[in-house]
GROMACS .gro file of C-alpha atoms in nm:
model
  106
    1MET     CA    1  -4.512   2.198  -4.650
    2THR     CA    2  -4.758   2.417  -4.474
    3PHE     CA    3  -4.861   2.486  -4.124
    4ASN     CA    4  -5.149   2.287  -4.135
    5GLN     CA    5  -4.993   1.988  -4.263
    6PHE     CA    6  -4.742   2.013  -4.005
    7LYS     CA    7  -4.992   2.048  -3.756
    8ASN     CA    8  -5.151   1.739  -3.833
    9LYS     CA    9  -4.877   1.518  -3.772
   10PRO     CA   10  -4.907   1.310  -3.456
   11ILE     CA   11  -4.626   1.407  -3.260
   12ILE     CA   12  -4.705   1.768  -3.306
   13LYS     CA   13  -5.058   1.720  -3.190
   14ILE     CA   14  -4.927   1.562  -2.871
   15LEU     CA   15  -4.670   1.838  -2.812
   16LEU     CA   16  -4.918   2.119  -2.875
   17ASN     CA   17  -5.173   1.979  -2.619
   18ARG     CA   18  -5.212   2.195  -2.353
   19TYR     CA   19  -5.149   1.964  -2.069
   20VAL     CA   20  -4.816   1.847  -2.231
   21LEU     CA   21  -4.716   2.220  -2.262
   22ILE     CA   22  -4.823   2.275  -1.897
   23LEU     CA   23  -4.618   1.987  -1.799
   24ILE     CA   24  -4.315   2.084  -1.984
   25THR     CA   25  -4.307   2.417  -1.862
   26PHE     CA   26  -4.342   2.282  -1.504
   27ILE     CA   27  -4.035   2.043  -1.554
   28VAL     CA   28  -3.840   2.326  -1.697
   29TRP     CA   29  -3.911   2.566  -1.403
   30MET     CA   30  -3.833   2.292  -1.150
   31VAL     CA   31  -3.509   2.224  -1.303
   32PHE     CA   32  -3.366   2.554  -1.367
   33PHE     CA   33  -3.549   2.866  -1.212
   34ASP     CA   34  -3.714   2.746  -0.860
   35GLU     CA   35  -3.541   2.807  -0.560
   36ASN     CA   36  -3.552   2.432  -0.489
   37SER     CA   37  -3.446   2.355  -0.827
   38TRP     CA   38  -3.237   2.028  -0.936
   39ILE     CA   39  -2.918   2.273  -0.973
   40ASN     CA   40  -2.940   2.384  -0.645
   41HIS     CA   41  -2.993   2.052  -0.491
   42LYS     CA   42  -2.688   1.930  -0.673
   43GLU     CA   43  -2.489   2.212  -0.536
   44PHE     CA   44  -2.612   2.136  -0.178
   45ASN     CA   45  -2.518   1.782  -0.202
   46ASN     CA   46  -2.162   1.836  -0.334
   47GLU     CA   47  -2.144   2.087  -0.011
   48ILE     CA   48  -2.263   1.854   0.201
   49ASN     CA   49  -2.010   1.579   0.078
   50LYS     CA   50  -1.732   1.846   0.123
   51LEU     CA   51  -1.843   1.917   0.471
   52ASN     CA   52  -1.847   1.532   0.559
   53LYS     CA   53  -1.491   1.500   0.414
   54GLU     CA   54  -1.378   1.791   0.642
   55LYS     CA   55  -1.569   1.638   0.945
   56GLU     CA   56  -1.384   1.317   0.884
   57TYR     CA   57  -1.055   1.479   0.865
   58TYR     CA   58  -1.114   1.682   1.213
   59LYS     CA   59  -1.248   1.349   1.365
   60SER     CA   60  -0.890   1.200   1.261
   61GLN     CA   61  -0.705   1.501   1.355
   62ILE     CA   62  -0.879   1.495   1.712
   63ASP     CA   63  -0.786   1.117   1.757
   64GLU     CA   64  -0.411   1.205   1.646
   65ASP     CA   65  -0.414   1.471   1.945
   66LYS     CA   66  -0.578   1.236   2.176
   67GLU     CA   67  -0.287   1.008   2.144
   68LEU     CA   68  -0.037   1.263   2.167
   69ILE     CA   69  -0.207   1.395   2.496
   70ASN     CA   70  -0.195   1.026   2.639
   71LYS     CA   71   0.147   0.983   2.519
   72LEU     CA   72   0.268   1.314   2.702
   73ASP     CA   73   0.153   1.196   3.037
   74ASP     CA   74   0.497   1.011   3.035
   75LYS     CA   75   0.759   1.277   3.165
   76GLU     CA   76   1.025   1.161   2.916
   77GLU     CA   77   0.810   1.181   2.633
   78LEU     CA   78   0.697   1.519   2.750
   79GLU     CA   79   1.070   1.619   2.774
   80LYS     CA   80   1.113   1.501   2.429
   81PHE     CA   81   0.830   1.682   2.271
   82ALA     CA   82   0.939   2.011   2.446
   83ARG     CA   83   1.276   1.982   2.302
   84GLU     CA   84   1.171   1.886   1.950
   85GLU     CA   85   0.899   2.131   1.913
   86TYR     CA   86   0.991   2.427   2.111
   87LYS     CA   87   1.336   2.396   2.150
   88MET     CA   88   1.350   2.399   2.525
   89LYS     CA   89   1.628   2.262   2.729
   90LYS     CA   90   1.784   2.183   3.088
   91GLU     CA   91   1.983   2.387   3.284
   92ASN     CA   92   2.351   2.350   3.201
   93GLU     CA   93   2.257   2.211   2.846
   94ASP     CA   94   2.335   2.332   2.513
   95ILE     CA   95   2.129   2.288   2.219
   96TYR     CA   96   2.255   2.297   1.834
   97ILE     CA   97   1.990   2.344   1.550
   98ILE     CA   98   2.110   2.210   1.238
   99GLU     CA   99   1.930   2.355   0.953
  100TYR     CA  100   1.969   2.192   0.607
  101ASP     CA  101   2.002   2.426   0.304
  102THR     CA  102   1.718   2.340   0.067
  103LEU     CA  103   1.815   2.561  -0.211
  104ASN     CA  104   1.997   2.414  -0.494
  105LYS     CA  105   2.338   2.565  -0.571
  106LYS     CA  106   2.418   2.641  -0.927
   0.00000   0.00000   0.00000
């Protein structure tokens, strides 16, 4: 089959049309090479989703901390927290810290 016979097929005529060639070039450029390309948009959307998840996590942490602050307004709860977290004690009081061995013995 020669080039002229190949060129006379209808699909080839359409593909070799200058407007179709310009359109294909434009689409390829916009998808891959432009600074606002589809690939960049996809990466930005993924980053936005990641940041939204982080935002929700930090909001939940803030809510937990607010609950803890409200709970620590009570003197007994404050003492309990200080003993458990900071190993504080009252005068004339002994504290024993028990640590468990987490390594398996062979």
